[in-house]
Tab-separated table of C-alpha atoms in Angstrom:
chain	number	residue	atom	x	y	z
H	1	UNK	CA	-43.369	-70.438	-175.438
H	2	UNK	CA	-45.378	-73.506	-176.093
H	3	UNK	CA	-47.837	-73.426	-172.898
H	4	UNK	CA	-51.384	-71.362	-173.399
H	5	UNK	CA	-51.540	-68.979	-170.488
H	6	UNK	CA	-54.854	-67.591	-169.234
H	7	UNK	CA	-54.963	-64.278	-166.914
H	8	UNK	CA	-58.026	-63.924	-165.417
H	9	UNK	CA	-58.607	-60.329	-163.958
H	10	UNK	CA	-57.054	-57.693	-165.879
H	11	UNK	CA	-57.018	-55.331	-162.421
H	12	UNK	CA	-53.724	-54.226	-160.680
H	13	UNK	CA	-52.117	-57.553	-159.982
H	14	UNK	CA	-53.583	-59.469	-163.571
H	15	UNK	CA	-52.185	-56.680	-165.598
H	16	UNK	CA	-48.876	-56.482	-163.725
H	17	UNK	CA	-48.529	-59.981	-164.186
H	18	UNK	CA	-50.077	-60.027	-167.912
H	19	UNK	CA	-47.485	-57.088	-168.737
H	20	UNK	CA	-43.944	-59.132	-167.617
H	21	UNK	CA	-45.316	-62.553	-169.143
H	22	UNK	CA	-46.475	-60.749	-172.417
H	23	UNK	CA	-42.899	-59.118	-172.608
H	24	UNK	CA	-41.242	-62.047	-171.917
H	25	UNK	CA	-42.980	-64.014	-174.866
H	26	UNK	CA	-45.413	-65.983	-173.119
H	27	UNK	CA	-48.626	-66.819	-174.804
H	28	UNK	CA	-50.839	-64.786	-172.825
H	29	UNK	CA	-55.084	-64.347	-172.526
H	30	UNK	CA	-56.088	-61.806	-170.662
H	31	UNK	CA	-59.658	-62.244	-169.795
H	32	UNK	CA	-61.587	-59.407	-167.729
H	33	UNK	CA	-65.411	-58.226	-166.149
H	34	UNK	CA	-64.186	-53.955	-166.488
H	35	UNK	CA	-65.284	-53.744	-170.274
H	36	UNK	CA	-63.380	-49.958	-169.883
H	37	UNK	CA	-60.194	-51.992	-168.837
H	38	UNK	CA	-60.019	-54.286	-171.667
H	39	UNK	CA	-61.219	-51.914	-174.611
H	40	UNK	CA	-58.367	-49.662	-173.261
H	41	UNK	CA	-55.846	-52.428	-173.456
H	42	UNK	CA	-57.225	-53.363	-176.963
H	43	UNK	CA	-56.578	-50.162	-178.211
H	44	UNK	CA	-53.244	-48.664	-176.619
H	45	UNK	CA	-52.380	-51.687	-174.636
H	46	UNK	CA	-51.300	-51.762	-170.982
H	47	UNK	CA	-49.096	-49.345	-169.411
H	48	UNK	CA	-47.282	-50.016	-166.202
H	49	UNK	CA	-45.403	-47.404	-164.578
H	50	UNK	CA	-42.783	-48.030	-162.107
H	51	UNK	CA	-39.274	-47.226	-160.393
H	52	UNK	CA	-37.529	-49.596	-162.245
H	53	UNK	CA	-38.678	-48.647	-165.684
H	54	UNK	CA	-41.993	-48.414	-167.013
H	55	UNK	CA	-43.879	-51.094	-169.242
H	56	UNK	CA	-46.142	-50.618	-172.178
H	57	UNK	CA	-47.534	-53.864	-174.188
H	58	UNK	CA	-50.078	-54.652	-176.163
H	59	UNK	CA	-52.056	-57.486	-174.744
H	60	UNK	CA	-54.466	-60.007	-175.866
H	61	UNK	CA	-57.555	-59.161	-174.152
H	62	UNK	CA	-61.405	-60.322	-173.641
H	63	UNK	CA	-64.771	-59.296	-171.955
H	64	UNK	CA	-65.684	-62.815	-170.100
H	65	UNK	CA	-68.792	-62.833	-172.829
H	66	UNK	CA	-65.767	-63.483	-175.640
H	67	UNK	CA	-64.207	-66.259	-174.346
H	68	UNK	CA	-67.428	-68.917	-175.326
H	69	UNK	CA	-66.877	-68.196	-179.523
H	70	UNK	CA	-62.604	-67.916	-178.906
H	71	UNK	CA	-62.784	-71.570	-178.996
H	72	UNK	CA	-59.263	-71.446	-176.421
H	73	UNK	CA	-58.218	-74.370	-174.051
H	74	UNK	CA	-55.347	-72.990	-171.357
H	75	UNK	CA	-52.168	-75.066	-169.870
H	76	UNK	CA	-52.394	-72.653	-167.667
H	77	UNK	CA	-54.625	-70.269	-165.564
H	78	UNK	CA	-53.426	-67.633	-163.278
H	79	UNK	CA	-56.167	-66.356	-161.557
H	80	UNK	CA	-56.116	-63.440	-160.124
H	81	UNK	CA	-59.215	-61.370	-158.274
H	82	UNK	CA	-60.620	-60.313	-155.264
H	83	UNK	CA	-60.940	-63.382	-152.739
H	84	UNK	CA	-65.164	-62.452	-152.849
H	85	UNK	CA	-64.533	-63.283	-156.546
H	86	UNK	CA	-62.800	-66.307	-156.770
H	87	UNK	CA	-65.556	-68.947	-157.287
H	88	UNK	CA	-67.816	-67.628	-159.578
H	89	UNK	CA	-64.827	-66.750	-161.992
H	90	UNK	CA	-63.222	-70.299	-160.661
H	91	UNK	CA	-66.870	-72.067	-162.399
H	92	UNK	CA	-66.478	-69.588	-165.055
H	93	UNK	CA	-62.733	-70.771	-166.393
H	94	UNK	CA	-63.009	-74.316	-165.621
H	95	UNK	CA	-64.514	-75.317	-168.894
H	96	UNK	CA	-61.709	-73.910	-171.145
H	97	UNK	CA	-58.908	-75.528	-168.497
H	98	UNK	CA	-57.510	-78.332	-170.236
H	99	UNK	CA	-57.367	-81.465	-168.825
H	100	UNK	CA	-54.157	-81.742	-167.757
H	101	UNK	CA	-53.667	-77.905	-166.889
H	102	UNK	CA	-53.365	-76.079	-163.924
H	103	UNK	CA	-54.757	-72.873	-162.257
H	104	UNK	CA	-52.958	-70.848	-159.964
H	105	UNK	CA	-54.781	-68.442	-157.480
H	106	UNK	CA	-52.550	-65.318	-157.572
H	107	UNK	CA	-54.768	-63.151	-154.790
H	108	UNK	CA	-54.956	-62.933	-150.713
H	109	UNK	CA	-57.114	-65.325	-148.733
H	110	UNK	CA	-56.638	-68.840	-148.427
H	111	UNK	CA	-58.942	-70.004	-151.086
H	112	UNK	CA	-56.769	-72.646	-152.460
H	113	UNK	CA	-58.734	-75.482	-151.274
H	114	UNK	CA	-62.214	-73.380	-152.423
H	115	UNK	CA	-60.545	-73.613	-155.801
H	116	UNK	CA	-59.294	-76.947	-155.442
H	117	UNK	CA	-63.850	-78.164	-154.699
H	118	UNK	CA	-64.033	-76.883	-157.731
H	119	UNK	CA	-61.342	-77.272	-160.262
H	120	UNK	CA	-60.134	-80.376	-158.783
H	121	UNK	CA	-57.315	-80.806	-156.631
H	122	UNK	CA	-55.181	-82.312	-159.316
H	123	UNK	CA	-55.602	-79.095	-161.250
H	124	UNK	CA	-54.494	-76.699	-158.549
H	125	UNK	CA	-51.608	-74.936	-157.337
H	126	UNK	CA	-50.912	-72.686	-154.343
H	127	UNK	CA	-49.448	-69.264	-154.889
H	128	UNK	CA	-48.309	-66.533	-151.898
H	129	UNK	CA	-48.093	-63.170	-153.273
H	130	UNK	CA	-46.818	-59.866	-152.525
H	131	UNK	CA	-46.968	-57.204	-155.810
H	132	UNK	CA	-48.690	-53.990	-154.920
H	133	UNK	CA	-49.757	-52.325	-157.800
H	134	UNK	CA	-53.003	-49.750	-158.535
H	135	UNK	CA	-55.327	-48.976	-160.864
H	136	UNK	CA	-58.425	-46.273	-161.633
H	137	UNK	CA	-57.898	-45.755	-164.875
H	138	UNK	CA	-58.460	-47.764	-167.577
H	139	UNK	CA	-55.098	-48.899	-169.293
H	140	UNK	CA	-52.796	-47.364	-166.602
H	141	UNK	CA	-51.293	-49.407	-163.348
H	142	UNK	CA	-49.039	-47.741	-160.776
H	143	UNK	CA	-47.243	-50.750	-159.534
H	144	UNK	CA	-45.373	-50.039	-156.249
H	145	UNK	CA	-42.995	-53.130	-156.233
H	146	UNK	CA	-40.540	-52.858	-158.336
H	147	UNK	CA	-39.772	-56.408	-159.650
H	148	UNK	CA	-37.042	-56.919	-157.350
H	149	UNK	CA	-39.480	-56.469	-154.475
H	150	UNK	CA	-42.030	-58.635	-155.567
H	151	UNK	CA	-42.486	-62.246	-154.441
H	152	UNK	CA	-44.503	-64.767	-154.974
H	153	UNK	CA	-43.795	-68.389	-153.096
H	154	UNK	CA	-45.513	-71.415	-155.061
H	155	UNK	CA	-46.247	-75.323	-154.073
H	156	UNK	CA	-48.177	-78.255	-154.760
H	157	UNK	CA	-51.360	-78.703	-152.417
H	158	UNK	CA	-49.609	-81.753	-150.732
H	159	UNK	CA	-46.076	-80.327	-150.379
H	160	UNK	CA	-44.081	-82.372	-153.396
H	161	UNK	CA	-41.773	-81.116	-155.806
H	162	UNK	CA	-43.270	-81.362	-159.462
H	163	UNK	CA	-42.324	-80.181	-162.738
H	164	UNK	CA	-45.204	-78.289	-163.479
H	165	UNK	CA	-44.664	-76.522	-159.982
H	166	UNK	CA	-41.146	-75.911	-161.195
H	167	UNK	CA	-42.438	-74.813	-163.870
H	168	UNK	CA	-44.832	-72.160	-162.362
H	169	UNK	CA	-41.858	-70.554	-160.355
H	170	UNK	CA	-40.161	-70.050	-163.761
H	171	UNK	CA	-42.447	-68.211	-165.127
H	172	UNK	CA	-43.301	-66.282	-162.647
H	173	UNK	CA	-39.756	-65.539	-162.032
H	174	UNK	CA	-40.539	-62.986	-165.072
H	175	UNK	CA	-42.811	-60.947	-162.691
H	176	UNK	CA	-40.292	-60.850	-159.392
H	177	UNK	CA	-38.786	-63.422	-157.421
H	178	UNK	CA	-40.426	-66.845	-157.071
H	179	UNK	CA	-39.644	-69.782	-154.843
H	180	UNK	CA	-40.900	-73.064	-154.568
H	181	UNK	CA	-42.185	-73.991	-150.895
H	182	UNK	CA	-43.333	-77.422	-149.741
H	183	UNK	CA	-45.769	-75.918	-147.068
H	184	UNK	CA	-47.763	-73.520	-149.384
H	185	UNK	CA	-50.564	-73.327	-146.765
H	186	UNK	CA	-48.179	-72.199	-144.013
H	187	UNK	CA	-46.710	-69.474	-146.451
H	188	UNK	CA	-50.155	-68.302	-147.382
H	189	UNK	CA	-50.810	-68.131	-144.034
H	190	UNK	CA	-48.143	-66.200	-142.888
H	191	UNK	CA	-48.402	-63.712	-145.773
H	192	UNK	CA	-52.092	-63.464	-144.348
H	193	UNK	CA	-50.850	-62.794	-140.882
H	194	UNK	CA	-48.737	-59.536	-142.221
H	195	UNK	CA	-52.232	-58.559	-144.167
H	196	UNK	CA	-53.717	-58.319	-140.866
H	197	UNK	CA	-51.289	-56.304	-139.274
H	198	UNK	CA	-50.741	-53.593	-142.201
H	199	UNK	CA	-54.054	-54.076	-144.768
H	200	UNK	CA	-55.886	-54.160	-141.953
H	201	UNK	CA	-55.614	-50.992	-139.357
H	202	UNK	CA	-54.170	-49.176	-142.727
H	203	UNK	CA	-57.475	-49.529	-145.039
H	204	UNK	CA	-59.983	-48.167	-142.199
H	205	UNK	CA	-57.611	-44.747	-142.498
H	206	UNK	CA	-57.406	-44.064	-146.409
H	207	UNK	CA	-53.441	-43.032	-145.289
H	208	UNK	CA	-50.190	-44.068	-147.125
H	209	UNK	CA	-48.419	-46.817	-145.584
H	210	UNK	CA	-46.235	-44.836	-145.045
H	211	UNK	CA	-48.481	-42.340	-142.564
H	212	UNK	CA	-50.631	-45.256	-141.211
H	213	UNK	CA	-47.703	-47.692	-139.978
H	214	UNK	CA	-45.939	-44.917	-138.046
H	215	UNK	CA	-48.936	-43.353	-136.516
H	216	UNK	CA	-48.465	-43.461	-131.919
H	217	UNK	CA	-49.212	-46.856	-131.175
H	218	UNK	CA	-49.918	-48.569	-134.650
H	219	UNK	CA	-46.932	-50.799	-134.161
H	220	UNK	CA	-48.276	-52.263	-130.822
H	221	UNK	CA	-51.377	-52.476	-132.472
H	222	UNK	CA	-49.758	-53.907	-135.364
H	223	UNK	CA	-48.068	-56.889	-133.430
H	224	UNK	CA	-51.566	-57.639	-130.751
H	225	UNK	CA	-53.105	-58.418	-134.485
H	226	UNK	CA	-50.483	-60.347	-135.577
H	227	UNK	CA	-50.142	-62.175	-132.330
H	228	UNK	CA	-53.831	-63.095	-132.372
H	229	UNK	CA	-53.354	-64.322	-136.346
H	230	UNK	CA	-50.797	-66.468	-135.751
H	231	UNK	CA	-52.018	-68.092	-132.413
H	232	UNK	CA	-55.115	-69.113	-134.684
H	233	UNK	CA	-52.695	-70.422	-137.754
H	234	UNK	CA	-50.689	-72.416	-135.349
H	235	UNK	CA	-53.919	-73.835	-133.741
H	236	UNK	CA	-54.792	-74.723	-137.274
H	237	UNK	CA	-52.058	-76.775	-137.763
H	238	UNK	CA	-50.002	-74.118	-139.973
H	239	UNK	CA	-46.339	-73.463	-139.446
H	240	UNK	CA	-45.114	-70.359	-139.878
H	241	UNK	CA	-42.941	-69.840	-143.279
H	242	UNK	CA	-40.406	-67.286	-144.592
H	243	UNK	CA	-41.655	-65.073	-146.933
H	244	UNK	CA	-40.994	-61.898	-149.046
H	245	UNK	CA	-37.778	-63.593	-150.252
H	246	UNK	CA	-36.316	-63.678	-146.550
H	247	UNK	CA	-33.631	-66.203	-145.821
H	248	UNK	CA	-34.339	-69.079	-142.775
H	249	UNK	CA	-31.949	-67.020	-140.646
H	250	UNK	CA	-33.701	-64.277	-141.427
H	251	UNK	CA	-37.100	-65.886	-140.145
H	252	UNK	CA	-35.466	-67.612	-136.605
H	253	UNK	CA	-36.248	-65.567	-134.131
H	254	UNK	CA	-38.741	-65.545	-131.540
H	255	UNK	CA	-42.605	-65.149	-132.928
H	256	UNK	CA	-42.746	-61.760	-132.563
H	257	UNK	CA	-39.620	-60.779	-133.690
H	258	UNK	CA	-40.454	-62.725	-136.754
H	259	UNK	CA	-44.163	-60.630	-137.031
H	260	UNK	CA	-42.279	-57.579	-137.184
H	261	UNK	CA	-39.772	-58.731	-139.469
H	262	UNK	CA	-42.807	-59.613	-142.066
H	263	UNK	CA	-44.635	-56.482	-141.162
H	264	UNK	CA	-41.099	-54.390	-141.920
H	265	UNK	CA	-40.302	-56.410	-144.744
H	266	UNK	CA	-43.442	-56.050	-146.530
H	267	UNK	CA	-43.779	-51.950	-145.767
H	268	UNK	CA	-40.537	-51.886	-147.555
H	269	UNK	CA	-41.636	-53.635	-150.491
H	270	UNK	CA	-45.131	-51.734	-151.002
H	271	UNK	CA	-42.912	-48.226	-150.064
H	272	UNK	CA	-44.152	-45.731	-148.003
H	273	UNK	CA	-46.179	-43.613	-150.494
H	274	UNK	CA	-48.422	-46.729	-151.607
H	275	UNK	CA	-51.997	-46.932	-150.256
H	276	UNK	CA	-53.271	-50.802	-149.049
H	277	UNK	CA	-55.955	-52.891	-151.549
H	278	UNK	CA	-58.945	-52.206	-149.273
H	279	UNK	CA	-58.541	-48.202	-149.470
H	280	UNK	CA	-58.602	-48.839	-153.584
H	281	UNK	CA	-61.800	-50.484	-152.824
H	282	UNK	CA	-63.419	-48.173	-150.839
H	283	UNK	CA	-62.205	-45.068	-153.205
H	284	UNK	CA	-63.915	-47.263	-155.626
H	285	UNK	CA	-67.315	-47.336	-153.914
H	286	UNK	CA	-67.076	-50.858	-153.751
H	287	UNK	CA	-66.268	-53.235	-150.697
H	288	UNK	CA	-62.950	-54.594	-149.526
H	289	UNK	CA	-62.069	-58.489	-149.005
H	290	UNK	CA	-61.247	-57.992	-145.671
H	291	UNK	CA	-63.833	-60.668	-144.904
H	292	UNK	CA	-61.422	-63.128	-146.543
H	293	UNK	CA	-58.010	-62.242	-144.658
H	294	UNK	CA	-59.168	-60.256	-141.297
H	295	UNK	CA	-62.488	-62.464	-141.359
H	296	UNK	CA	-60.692	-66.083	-141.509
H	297	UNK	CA	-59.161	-65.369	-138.608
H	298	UNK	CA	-62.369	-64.149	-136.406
H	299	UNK	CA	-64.535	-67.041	-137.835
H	300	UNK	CA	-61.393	-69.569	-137.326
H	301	UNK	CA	-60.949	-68.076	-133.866
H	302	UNK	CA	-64.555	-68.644	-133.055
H	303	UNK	CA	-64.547	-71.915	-133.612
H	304	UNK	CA	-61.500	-72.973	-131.725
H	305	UNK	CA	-62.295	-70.797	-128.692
H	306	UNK	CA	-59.297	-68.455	-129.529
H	307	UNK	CA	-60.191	-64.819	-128.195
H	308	UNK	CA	-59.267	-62.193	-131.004
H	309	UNK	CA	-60.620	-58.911	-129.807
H	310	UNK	CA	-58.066	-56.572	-132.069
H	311	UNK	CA	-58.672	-58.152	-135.116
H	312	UNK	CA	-62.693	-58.602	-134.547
H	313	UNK	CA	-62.134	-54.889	-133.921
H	314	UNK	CA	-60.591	-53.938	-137.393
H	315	UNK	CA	-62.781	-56.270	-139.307
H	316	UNK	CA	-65.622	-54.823	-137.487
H	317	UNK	CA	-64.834	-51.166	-138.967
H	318	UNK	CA	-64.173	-52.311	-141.839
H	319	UNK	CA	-67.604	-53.524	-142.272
H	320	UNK	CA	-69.116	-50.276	-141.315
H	321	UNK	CA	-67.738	-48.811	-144.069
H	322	UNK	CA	-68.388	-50.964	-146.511
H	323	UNK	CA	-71.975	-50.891	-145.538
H	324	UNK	CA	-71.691	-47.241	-145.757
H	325	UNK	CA	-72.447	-46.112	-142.087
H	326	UNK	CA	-69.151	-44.399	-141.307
H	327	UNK	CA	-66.710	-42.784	-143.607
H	328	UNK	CA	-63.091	-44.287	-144.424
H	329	UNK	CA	-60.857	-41.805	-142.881
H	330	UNK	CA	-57.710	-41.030	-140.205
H	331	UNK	CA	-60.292	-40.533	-137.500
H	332	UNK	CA	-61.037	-44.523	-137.378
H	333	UNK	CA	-57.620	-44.665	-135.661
H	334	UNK	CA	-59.180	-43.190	-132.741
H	335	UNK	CA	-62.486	-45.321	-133.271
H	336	UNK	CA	-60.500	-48.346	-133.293
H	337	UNK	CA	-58.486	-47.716	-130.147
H	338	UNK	CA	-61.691	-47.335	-128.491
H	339	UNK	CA	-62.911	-50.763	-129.759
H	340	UNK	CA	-59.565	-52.328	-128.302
H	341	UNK	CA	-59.249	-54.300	-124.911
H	342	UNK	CA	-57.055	-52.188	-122.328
């Protein structure tokens, strides 16, 4: 359809993504690090199984070490990787960005203005997301949202209304449902406020969603965390946004009604038998980017004088295991009670 569209990161989200804008006739890249990932979707292409009907595609794929001799220039970039990944790959694509194209950070975190030092902030555009998909074998994803419960909300840096941001929601609207927000930060925000109340407590466990949010006391738990994350956002100058897809009136409430209307909302998108990013990462052997959702918030709170003893708690577990000196397992729920303030 005219526009050259790059994918970088061919995991979960990049191949969900690559999938619907491949099907829907897009001119899609997909560029990858996993060289198992993208001979498999050279070969047999991409398969992406889910409740509302399965995809298989072939896709246009390269190892990073390709794209120098492809002799490509993008429109657009959609990048999408782990947060600790961002600006190496960010360096790494900004030579075959055109000009006057745009890339789009489709991941967690609020790396937007990280991207922005080094794309330029001309070139970027903000992107909330919420598509939980899974891979471990090459080829195969097992998303969990089905498109109608995916979301992504997209904006401008500064808040205006531009084509090209038009633009970006309708393409995307070929993955799930897009809208267009004029506080992007405040969205990203508040999608990283539900992170720390579900991917949070959930990926010290290695349990279902569905078995974590329910355990005795995870929902208190659950709304301390997100109490503490949005005190710190709001300090920070971010207002809190409507998400998921929800309507205004949806979102009016008090502040913690409206916490546990993001924490339900998203726990019915992701369904009850899915299992949160960091647990893929630690199944994985490698570590999780809590340091870029959890983490903000601890180093933010730090340096406003904010006290955030629950989520310093979870982030602190969560580094034990990715240094390897405790296990990832159900117990933690008992390890991290005992790390909370009475």
């Amino acid at each position: 359809m005219g526009k050259k569209i790059a994918v970088v990161g061919a995991g979960a989200i990049g191949s969900s993504v690559s999938a619907d804008l491949t099907k829907a006739d897009y001119d899609v890249t997909v560029i990858d690090q996993w060289p198992a990932q993208v001979e498999a979707i050279r070969t047999t292409g991409i398969h992406v199984q889910m409740k509302d009907g399965d995809i298989r595609v072939r896709l246009n794929a390269l190892h990073l070490c390709d794209l120098a001799s492809a002799r490509l220039e993008f429109d657009i970039v959609f990048l999408a990787v782990k947060s600790y990944d961002h600006r190496w790959l960010a360096e790494f694509i900004k030579p075959y960005l055109r000009s006057d194209g745009v890339l789009v950070g489709v991941m967690n975190g609020m790396n937007d203005d990280s991207l922005a030092s080094i794309i330029g902030r001309e070139r970027t555009v903000g992107c909330a997301v919420e598509l939980s998909a899974e891979i471990f074998t090459p080829g195969l994803v097992q998303r969990n949202t089905t498109h109608k419960g995916t979301w992504f909300g997209v904006g401008e840096l500064d808040g205006f209304y531009t084509p090209r941001v038009k633009e970006i929601e309708a393409i995307m609207s070929h993955v799930g449902r897009c809208d267009v927000t004029n506080n992007i930060y405040g969205a990203k925000w508040t999608k990283l406020i539900a992170n720390t109340m579900t991917m949070g407590p959930h990926g010290l466990l290695g349990l279902k969603n569905g078995e974590a949010a329910y355990l005795p006391g995870m929902a208190d738990i659950a709304a301390k965390l997100g109490r503490e994350s949005l005190a710190v956002g709001t300090a920070l100058g971010y207002r809190i946004e409507p998400i998921f897809g929800l309507r205004a009136d949806e979102f009016a409430g008090s502040s913690d009604e409206n916490l546990v209307t993001a924490r339900d909302t998203l726990m019915k998108h992701v369904g009850g038998n899915s299992r949160t990013a960091p647990i893929h990462d630690h199944i994985k052997g490698r570590r999780s980017e809590m340091d870029f959702i959890t983490g903000v918030v601890t180093r933010k709170s730090k340096e406003l004088g904010i006290p955030t003893p629950f989520n310093d708690a979870v982030l602190e577990i969560d580094r034990c295991i990715n240094n390897g000196e405790i296990k990832m397992e159900a117990a933690n729920f008992d390890l991290l009670k005992q790390r909370l303030p009475l």
